[in-house]
Amino acid sequence: MITLYTFATPNGRKASILLEELGLAYTVHKLDVMAGEHRTADYLKFSPIGKLPALVETTADGKTCRLFGSGAILLHYAEQTGQLLPIDVDARAECLSWFFMGISDLGPAAVEMFRFSVRLPEKLPSAIDLFKGELIRCYNALDQRLSVVEYLAGEYSIADIACYPFIAAAALSSGSLLDRFPNLKRWHDLLGTRPAVVRGMLVPEL
Ligand SMILES: N[C@@H](CCC(=O)N[C@@H](CS)C(=O)NCC(=O)O)C(=O)O
């Protein structure tokens, strides 16, 4: 049995899209982030860093496996199921490169951009410019790659899932930076037609 601890955020939605794509049964535990539920001692057992998503799987023999962070969840289940991770060495190398770019470059740049331009009361132009520049750097790289391939690894994979929710969040804002990146926009629209992506983006129910 799989329990996904999550909230309506891009990192959480990477995990729910993956579980939907793989057709794995799971229950959703919606964390009340406003009430600080992600910082309680109970939750820190699953995610020592106190962030979401986290996931706990109890196997038929009663063993428990916990995973925290969207990257670990995506890679673990892709490896376990042999899906969404190309077998061909070159395609796998591309997949892992774009996957980690999504996890360690795009995601953090988008989160910091949101923090500095929306959440924090002080608006620091230098910080906003820095993270906007980092985001544009990611968008440029993605757009160039997607001008020659349909999906980031050639075939649909965890690399696409690692990037999609942050691009979908950006696409919601009017006058989005994304308008400047036609290949990224095409890929975003294509992924948005996948039933598992649509279902995963609706987790947790609000
Ligand atoms: N490296 C982690 C980052 C997770 C992360 O930053 N989660 C955010 C929500 S998108 C969070 O838990 N924020 C609450 C907090 O930082 O207290 C991942 O890829 O999942």
PDB file of C-alpha atoms and ligand atoms in Angstrom:
ATOM      1  CA  MET A   1       0.000   0.000   0.000  1.00  0.00           C
ATOM      2  CA  ILE A   2       1.308   3.433  -0.928  1.00  0.00           C
ATOM      3  CA  THR A   3       0.500   6.637   0.955  1.00  0.00           C
ATOM      4  CA  LEU A   4       1.515   9.913  -0.679  1.00  0.00           C
ATOM      5  CA  TYR A   5       1.979  12.891   1.637  1.00  0.00           C
ATOM      6  CA  THR A   6       1.468  15.941  -0.476  1.00  0.00           C
ATOM      7  CA  PHE A   7      -0.055  19.353  -1.034  1.00  0.00           C
ATOM      8  CA  ALA A   8      -1.107  21.338  -4.122  1.00  0.00           C
ATOM      9  CA  THR A   9       2.410  22.261  -5.243  1.00  0.00           C
ATOM     10  CA  PRO A  10       4.522  21.422  -8.312  1.00  0.00           C
ATOM     11  CA  ASN A  11       6.840  19.069  -6.411  1.00  0.00           C
ATOM     12  CA  GLY A  12       3.882  17.197  -4.934  1.00  0.00           C
ATOM     13  CA  ARG A  13       2.261  16.915  -8.335  1.00  0.00           C
ATOM     14  CA  LYS A  14       5.324  15.325  -9.919  1.00  0.00           C
ATOM     15  CA  ALA A  15       4.760  12.404  -7.535  1.00  0.00           C
ATOM     16  CA  SER A  16       1.019  12.119  -8.191  1.00  0.00           C
ATOM     17  CA  ILE A  17       1.518  12.308 -11.993  1.00  0.00           C
ATOM     18  CA  LEU A  18       4.066   9.491 -11.754  1.00  0.00           C
ATOM     19  CA  LEU A  19       1.759   7.258  -9.675  1.00  0.00           C
ATOM     20  CA  GLU A  20      -1.088   7.933 -12.112  1.00  0.00           C
ATOM     21  CA  GLU A  21       1.122   7.165 -15.134  1.00  0.00           C
ATOM     22  CA  LEU A  22       2.238   3.871 -13.591  1.00  0.00           C
ATOM     23  CA  GLY A  23      -1.286   2.950 -12.509  1.00  0.00           C
ATOM     24  CA  LEU A  24      -0.126   2.289  -8.933  1.00  0.00           C
ATOM     25  CA  ALA A  25      -2.845   2.342  -6.262  1.00  0.00           C
ATOM     26  CA  TYR A  26      -2.210   4.962  -3.595  1.00  0.00           C
ATOM     27  CA  THR A  27      -3.951   6.946  -0.948  1.00  0.00           C
ATOM     28  CA  VAL A  28      -3.381  10.658  -0.546  1.00  0.00           C
ATOM     29  CA  HIS A  29      -2.633  12.293   2.786  1.00  0.00           C
ATOM     30  CA  LYS A  30      -3.096  16.013   2.243  1.00  0.00           C
ATOM     31  CA  LEU A  31      -0.739  17.895   4.526  1.00  0.00           C
ATOM     32  CA  ASP A  32      -2.084  21.044   6.110  1.00  0.00           C
ATOM     33  CA  VAL A  33       0.949  23.186   5.334  1.00  0.00           C
ATOM     34  CA  MET A  34      -0.650  26.336   6.762  1.00  0.00           C
ATOM     35  CA  ALA A  35      -0.992  24.523  10.099  1.00  0.00           C
ATOM     36  CA  GLY A  36       2.642  23.372   9.887  1.00  0.00           C
ATOM     37  CA  GLU A  37       1.752  19.691   9.565  1.00  0.00           C
ATOM     38  CA  HIS A  38       4.889  19.184   7.456  1.00  0.00           C
ATOM     39  CA  ARG A  39       7.060  20.117  10.432  1.00  0.00           C
ATOM     40  CA  THR A  40       5.585  17.765  13.030  1.00  0.00           C
ATOM     41  CA  ALA A  41       7.657  14.961  14.571  1.00  0.00           C
ATOM     42  CA  ASP A  42       5.323  12.396  12.969  1.00  0.00           C
ATOM     43  CA  TYR A  43       5.896  13.778   9.465  1.00  0.00           C
ATOM     44  CA  LEU A  44       9.648  14.286   9.976  1.00  0.00           C
ATOM     45  CA  LYS A  45       9.901  10.479  10.266  1.00  0.00           C
ATOM     46  CA  PHE A  46       8.957  10.354   6.584  1.00  0.00           C
ATOM     47  CA  SER A  47      10.634  13.548   5.408  1.00  0.00           C
ATOM     48  CA  PRO A  48      13.510  14.529   7.736  1.00  0.00           C
ATOM     49  CA  ILE A  49      13.788  17.855   5.905  1.00  0.00           C
ATOM     50  CA  GLY A  50      10.122  18.656   6.564  1.00  0.00           C
ATOM     51  CA  LYS A  51       9.233  19.174   2.918  1.00  0.00           C
ATOM     52  CA  LEU A  52       6.745  17.512   0.647  1.00  0.00           C
ATOM     53  CA  PRO A  53       6.172  15.261  -1.125  1.00  0.00           C
ATOM     54  CA  ALA A  54       6.990  12.128   0.857  1.00  0.00           C
ATOM     55  CA  LEU A  55       5.736   8.630   0.287  1.00  0.00           C
ATOM     56  CA  VAL A  56       5.454   5.510   2.430  1.00  0.00           C
ATOM     57  CA  GLU A  57       4.993   2.065   0.930  1.00  0.00           C
ATOM     58  CA  THR A  58       4.110  -0.957   3.035  1.00  0.00           C
ATOM     59  CA  THR A  59       4.754  -4.187   1.162  1.00  0.00           C
ATOM     60  CA  ALA A  60       2.807  -7.452   1.480  1.00  0.00           C
ATOM     61  CA  ASP A  61       5.431  -8.857   3.906  1.00  0.00           C
ATOM     62  CA  GLY A  62       4.918  -5.871   6.212  1.00  0.00           C
ATOM     63  CA  LYS A  63       8.149  -4.026   5.300  1.00  0.00           C
ATOM     64  CA  THR A  64       7.956  -0.256   5.076  1.00  0.00           C
ATOM     65  CA  CYS A  65       9.860   1.868   2.571  1.00  0.00           C
ATOM     66  CA  ARG A  66       9.847   5.650   2.865  1.00  0.00           C
ATOM     67  CA  LEU A  67      10.930   8.115   0.212  1.00  0.00           C
ATOM     68  CA  PHE A  68      11.144  11.874   0.431  1.00  0.00           C
ATOM     69  CA  GLY A  69      11.513  14.416  -2.369  1.00  0.00           C
ATOM     70  CA  SER A  70       9.991  14.247  -5.812  1.00  0.00           C
ATOM     71  CA  GLY A  71      13.266  13.161  -7.439  1.00  0.00           C
ATOM     72  CA  ALA A  72      13.698  10.093  -5.223  1.00  0.00           C
ATOM     73  CA  ILE A  73      10.054   9.100  -5.719  1.00  0.00           C
ATOM     74  CA  LEU A  74      10.212   9.387  -9.523  1.00  0.00           C
ATOM     75  CA  LEU A  75      13.511   7.574  -9.923  1.00  0.00           C
ATOM     76  CA  HIS A  76      12.648   4.813  -7.435  1.00  0.00           C
ATOM     77  CA  TYR A  77       9.382   3.820  -9.127  1.00  0.00           C
ATOM     78  CA  ALA A  78      10.791   4.183 -12.639  1.00  0.00           C
ATOM     79  CA  GLU A  79      13.549   1.740 -11.639  1.00  0.00           C
ATOM     80  CA  GLN A  80      11.177  -0.597  -9.768  1.00  0.00           C
ATOM     81  CA  THR A  81       8.696  -0.841 -12.633  1.00  0.00           C
ATOM     82  CA  GLY A  82      11.097  -0.491 -15.574  1.00  0.00           C
ATOM     83  CA  GLN A  83       8.887   2.230 -17.020  1.00  0.00           C
ATOM     84  CA  LEU A  84       9.393   5.899 -17.924  1.00  0.00           C
ATOM     85  CA  LEU A  85      13.188   5.430 -17.950  1.00  0.00           C
ATOM     86  CA  PRO A  86      14.700   4.499 -21.328  1.00  0.00           C
ATOM     87  CA  ILE A  87      16.746   1.289 -21.558  1.00  0.00           C
ATOM     88  CA  ASP A  88      18.950   2.484 -24.420  1.00  0.00           C
ATOM     89  CA  VAL A  89      22.145   3.909 -22.865  1.00  0.00           C
ATOM     90  CA  ASP A  90      22.144   7.191 -24.814  1.00  0.00           C
ATOM     91  CA  ALA A  91      18.435   7.851 -24.263  1.00  0.00           C
ATOM     92  CA  ARG A  92      18.827   7.014 -20.559  1.00  0.00           C
ATOM     93  CA  ALA A  93      21.739   9.470 -20.266  1.00  0.00           C
ATOM     94  CA  GLU A  94      19.587  12.200 -21.865  1.00  0.00           C
ATOM     95  CA  CYS A  95      16.696  11.255 -19.608  1.00  0.00           C
ATOM     96  CA  LEU A  96      18.771  11.483 -16.425  1.00  0.00           C
ATOM     97  CA  SER A  97      20.352  14.764 -17.527  1.00  0.00           C
ATOM     98  CA  TRP A  98      16.990  16.471 -18.093  1.00  0.00           C
ATOM     99  CA  PHE A  99      15.464  14.769 -15.076  1.00  0.00           C
ATOM    100  CA  PHE A 100      18.123  16.189 -12.734  1.00  0.00           C
ATOM    101  CA  MET A 101      17.935  19.546 -14.483  1.00  0.00           C
ATOM    102  CA  GLY A 102      14.226  19.615 -13.615  1.00  0.00           C
ATOM    103  CA  ILE A 103      14.879  18.560 -10.021  1.00  0.00           C
ATOM    104  CA  SER A 104      17.931  20.657  -9.195  1.00  0.00           C
ATOM    105  CA  ASP A 105      17.809  23.668 -11.556  1.00  0.00           C
ATOM    106  CA  LEU A 106      14.287  24.403 -12.806  1.00  0.00           C
ATOM    107  CA  GLY A 107      12.434  23.559  -9.570  1.00  0.00           C
ATOM    108  CA  PRO A 108      14.669  25.537  -7.200  1.00  0.00           C
ATOM    109  CA  ALA A 109      14.812  28.553  -9.587  1.00  0.00           C
ATOM    110  CA  ALA A 110      10.989  28.594  -9.832  1.00  0.00           C
ATOM    111  CA  VAL A 111      10.556  28.236  -6.057  1.00  0.00           C
ATOM    112  CA  GLU A 112      13.017  31.054  -5.294  1.00  0.00           C
ATOM    113  CA  MET A 113      11.492  33.280  -7.974  1.00  0.00           C
ATOM    114  CA  PHE A 114       8.079  32.760  -6.324  1.00  0.00           C
ATOM    115  CA  ARG A 115       9.492  33.410  -2.843  1.00  0.00           C
ATOM    116  CA  PHE A 116      11.280  36.628  -3.805  1.00  0.00           C
ATOM    117  CA  SER A 117       8.639  38.074  -6.115  1.00  0.00           C
ATOM    118  CA  VAL A 118       5.441  36.993  -4.297  1.00  0.00           C
ATOM    119  CA  ARG A 119       5.886  35.579  -0.791  1.00  0.00           C
ATOM    120  CA  LEU A 120       8.482  37.776   0.896  1.00  0.00           C
ATOM    121  CA  PRO A 121       7.349  41.248   1.972  1.00  0.00           C
ATOM    122  CA  GLU A 122      10.643  42.881   0.848  1.00  0.00           C
ATOM    123  CA  LYS A 123      10.956  42.987  -2.936  1.00  0.00           C
ATOM    124  CA  LEU A 124      14.664  42.725  -3.668  1.00  0.00           C
ATOM    125  CA  PRO A 125      15.210  43.529  -7.374  1.00  0.00           C
ATOM    126  CA  SER A 126      18.646  41.880  -7.431  1.00  0.00           C
ATOM    127  CA  ALA A 127      17.258  38.579  -6.081  1.00  0.00           C
ATOM    128  CA  ILE A 128      14.264  38.683  -8.422  1.00  0.00           C
ATOM    129  CA  ASP A 129      16.555  39.370 -11.412  1.00  0.00           C
ATOM    130  CA  LEU A 130      18.885  36.565 -10.380  1.00  0.00           C
ATOM    131  CA  PHE A 131      16.160  33.907 -10.206  1.00  0.00           C
ATOM    132  CA  LYS A 132      14.362  35.220 -13.269  1.00  0.00           C
ATOM    133  CA  GLY A 133      17.673  34.856 -15.122  1.00  0.00           C
ATOM    134  CA  GLU A 134      18.030  31.284 -13.828  1.00  0.00           C
ATOM    135  CA  LEU A 135      14.506  30.448 -14.964  1.00  0.00           C
ATOM    136  CA  ILE A 136      15.101  31.896 -18.429  1.00  0.00           C
ATOM    137  CA  ARG A 137      18.293  29.866 -18.629  1.00  0.00           C
ATOM    138  CA  CYS A 138      16.261  26.693 -17.925  1.00  0.00           C
ATOM    139  CA  TYR A 139      13.488  27.681 -20.363  1.00  0.00           C
ATOM    140  CA  ASN A 140      16.065  28.387 -23.096  1.00  0.00           C
ATOM    141  CA  ALA A 141      17.706  24.997 -22.650  1.00  0.00           C
ATOM    142  CA  LEU A 142      14.353  23.193 -22.600  1.00  0.00           C
ATOM    143  CA  ASP A 143      13.069  25.107 -25.623  1.00  0.00           C
ATOM    144  CA  GLN A 144      16.166  24.300 -27.676  1.00  0.00           C
ATOM    145  CA  ARG A 145      15.995  20.630 -26.766  1.00  0.00           C
ATOM    146  CA  LEU A 146      12.285  20.487 -27.574  1.00  0.00           C
ATOM    147  CA  SER A 147      12.913  22.045 -30.990  1.00  0.00           C
ATOM    148  CA  VAL A 148      14.487  18.723 -32.046  1.00  0.00           C
ATOM    149  CA  VAL A 149      12.614  16.108 -29.982  1.00  0.00           C
ATOM    150  CA  GLU A 150       8.998  15.576 -28.963  1.00  0.00           C
ATOM    151  CA  TYR A 151       9.841  14.657 -25.357  1.00  0.00           C
ATOM    152  CA  LEU A 152      12.956  15.480 -23.356  1.00  0.00           C
ATOM    153  CA  ALA A 153      14.492  12.007 -23.595  1.00  0.00           C
ATOM    154  CA  GLY A 154      13.089  11.402 -27.086  1.00  0.00           C
ATOM    155  CA  GLU A 155      10.369   9.196 -25.553  1.00  0.00           C
ATOM    156  CA  TYR A 156       8.043  10.251 -22.709  1.00  0.00           C
ATOM    157  CA  SER A 157       9.843   9.701 -19.382  1.00  0.00           C
ATOM    158  CA  ILE A 158      10.410  10.861 -15.814  1.00  0.00           C
ATOM    159  CA  ALA A 159      12.403  13.771 -17.277  1.00  0.00           C
ATOM    160  CA  ASP A 160       9.138  15.236 -18.617  1.00  0.00           C
ATOM    161  CA  ILE A 161       7.350  14.617 -15.320  1.00  0.00           C
ATOM    162  CA  ALA A 162      10.196  16.283 -13.384  1.00  0.00           C
ATOM    163  CA  CYS A 163       9.710  19.514 -15.368  1.00  0.00           C
ATOM    164  CA  TYR A 164       6.020  19.671 -16.246  1.00  0.00           C
ATOM    165  CA  PRO A 165       4.352  20.931 -13.028  1.00  0.00           C
ATOM    166  CA  PHE A 166       6.663  23.964 -12.788  1.00  0.00           C
ATOM    167  CA  ILE A 167       6.047  24.824 -16.452  1.00  0.00           C
ATOM    168  CA  ALA A 168       2.287  24.322 -15.963  1.00  0.00           C
ATOM    169  CA  ALA A 169       2.359  26.668 -12.970  1.00  0.00           C
ATOM    170  CA  ALA A 170       4.208  29.313 -15.026  1.00  0.00           C
ATOM    171  CA  ALA A 171       1.750  28.913 -17.905  1.00  0.00           C
ATOM    172  CA  LEU A 172      -1.097  29.968 -15.607  1.00  0.00           C
ATOM    173  CA  SER A 173       0.237  33.497 -15.115  1.00  0.00           C
ATOM    174  CA  SER A 174      -0.877  36.057 -17.661  1.00  0.00           C
ATOM    175  CA  GLY A 175       1.871  37.479 -19.851  1.00  0.00           C
ATOM    176  CA  SER A 176       3.868  34.385 -18.918  1.00  0.00           C
ATOM    177  CA  LEU A 177       7.539  34.216 -19.843  1.00  0.00           C
ATOM    178  CA  LEU A 178       6.610  30.964 -21.559  1.00  0.00           C
ATOM    179  CA  ASP A 179       5.064  32.846 -24.463  1.00  0.00           C
ATOM    180  CA  ARG A 180       8.629  33.481 -25.614  1.00  0.00           C
ATOM    181  CA  PHE A 181       9.383  29.740 -25.856  1.00  0.00           C
ATOM    182  CA  PRO A 182       7.227  28.114 -28.571  1.00  0.00           C
ATOM    183  CA  ASN A 183       8.713  24.611 -28.364  1.00  0.00           C
ATOM    184  CA  LEU A 184       8.323  24.511 -24.601  1.00  0.00           C
ATOM    185  CA  LYS A 185       4.757  25.742 -24.992  1.00  0.00           C
ATOM    186  CA  ARG A 186       4.044  23.000 -27.579  1.00  0.00           C
ATOM    187  CA  TRP A 187       5.426  20.340 -25.180  1.00  0.00           C
ATOM    188  CA  HIS A 188       3.430  21.810 -22.275  1.00  0.00           C
ATOM    189  CA  ASP A 189       0.208  21.637 -24.294  1.00  0.00           C
ATOM    190  CA  LEU A 190       0.991  18.071 -25.401  1.00  0.00           C
ATOM    191  CA  LEU A 191       1.594  16.821 -21.862  1.00  0.00           C
ATOM    192  CA  GLY A 192      -1.571  18.550 -20.739  1.00  0.00           C
ATOM    193  CA  THR A 193      -3.556  16.157 -22.956  1.00  0.00           C
ATOM    194  CA  ARG A 194      -2.303  13.023 -21.126  1.00  0.00           C
ATOM    195  CA  PRO A 195      -5.073  11.647 -18.879  1.00  0.00           C
ATOM    196  CA  ALA A 196      -2.586  10.633 -16.145  1.00  0.00           C
ATOM    197  CA  VAL A 197      -1.085  14.121 -16.145  1.00  0.00           C
ATOM    198  CA  VAL A 198      -4.545  15.680 -15.853  1.00  0.00           C
ATOM    199  CA  ARG A 199      -5.429  13.342 -12.943  1.00  0.00           C
ATOM    200  CA  GLY A 200      -2.071  13.851 -11.213  1.00  0.00           C
ATOM    201  CA  MET A 201      -2.390  17.634 -11.406  1.00  0.00           C
ATOM    202  CA  LEU A 202      -5.685  17.409  -9.493  1.00  0.00           C
ATOM    203  CA  VAL A 203      -4.015  15.755  -6.475  1.00  0.00           C
ATOM    204  CA  PRO A 204      -4.688  16.513  -3.712  1.00  0.00           C
ATOM    205  CA  GLU A 205      -8.361  17.371  -3.963  1.00  0.00           C
ATOM    206  CA  LEU A 206      -8.798  20.900  -2.671  1.00  0.00           C
TER     207      LEU A 206
HETATM  208  N1  LIG B   1      13.867  18.700  -3.456  1.00  0.00           N
HETATM  209  C1  LIG B   1      12.488  18.583  -3.077  1.00  0.00           C
HETATM  210  C2  LIG B   1      11.947  19.957  -2.757  1.00  0.00           C
HETATM  211  C3  LIG B   1      10.618  19.856  -2.068  1.00  0.00           C
HETATM  212  C4  LIG B   1      10.029  21.223  -1.750  1.00  0.00           C
HETATM  213  O1  LIG B   1      10.698  22.278  -1.814  1.00  0.00           O
HETATM  214  N2  LIG B   1       8.755  21.194  -1.384  1.00  0.00           N
HETATM  215  C5  LIG B   1       8.055  22.404  -1.049  1.00  0.00           C
HETATM  216  C6  LIG B   1       6.683  22.416  -1.703  1.00  0.00           C
HETATM  217  S1  LIG B   1       6.837  22.490  -3.497  1.00  0.00           S
HETATM  218  C7  LIG B   1       7.846  22.441   0.459  1.00  0.00           C
HETATM  219  O2  LIG B   1       7.767  21.413   1.103  1.00  0.00           O
HETATM  220  N3  LIG B   1       7.730  23.644   1.010  1.00  0.00           N
HETATM  221  C8  LIG B   1       7.438  23.820   2.395  1.00  0.00           C
HETATM  222  C9  LIG B   1       8.636  24.272   3.173  1.00  0.00           C
HETATM  223  O3  LIG B   1       9.698  24.486   2.566  1.00  0.00           O
HETATM  224  O4  LIG B   1       8.500  24.451   4.385  1.00  0.00           O
HETATM  225  C10 LIG B   1      11.671  17.920  -4.196  1.00  0.00           C
HETATM  226  O5  LIG B   1      12.140  17.900  -5.351  1.00  0.00           O
HETATM  227  O6  LIG B   1      10.578  17.406  -3.949  1.00  0.00           O
END
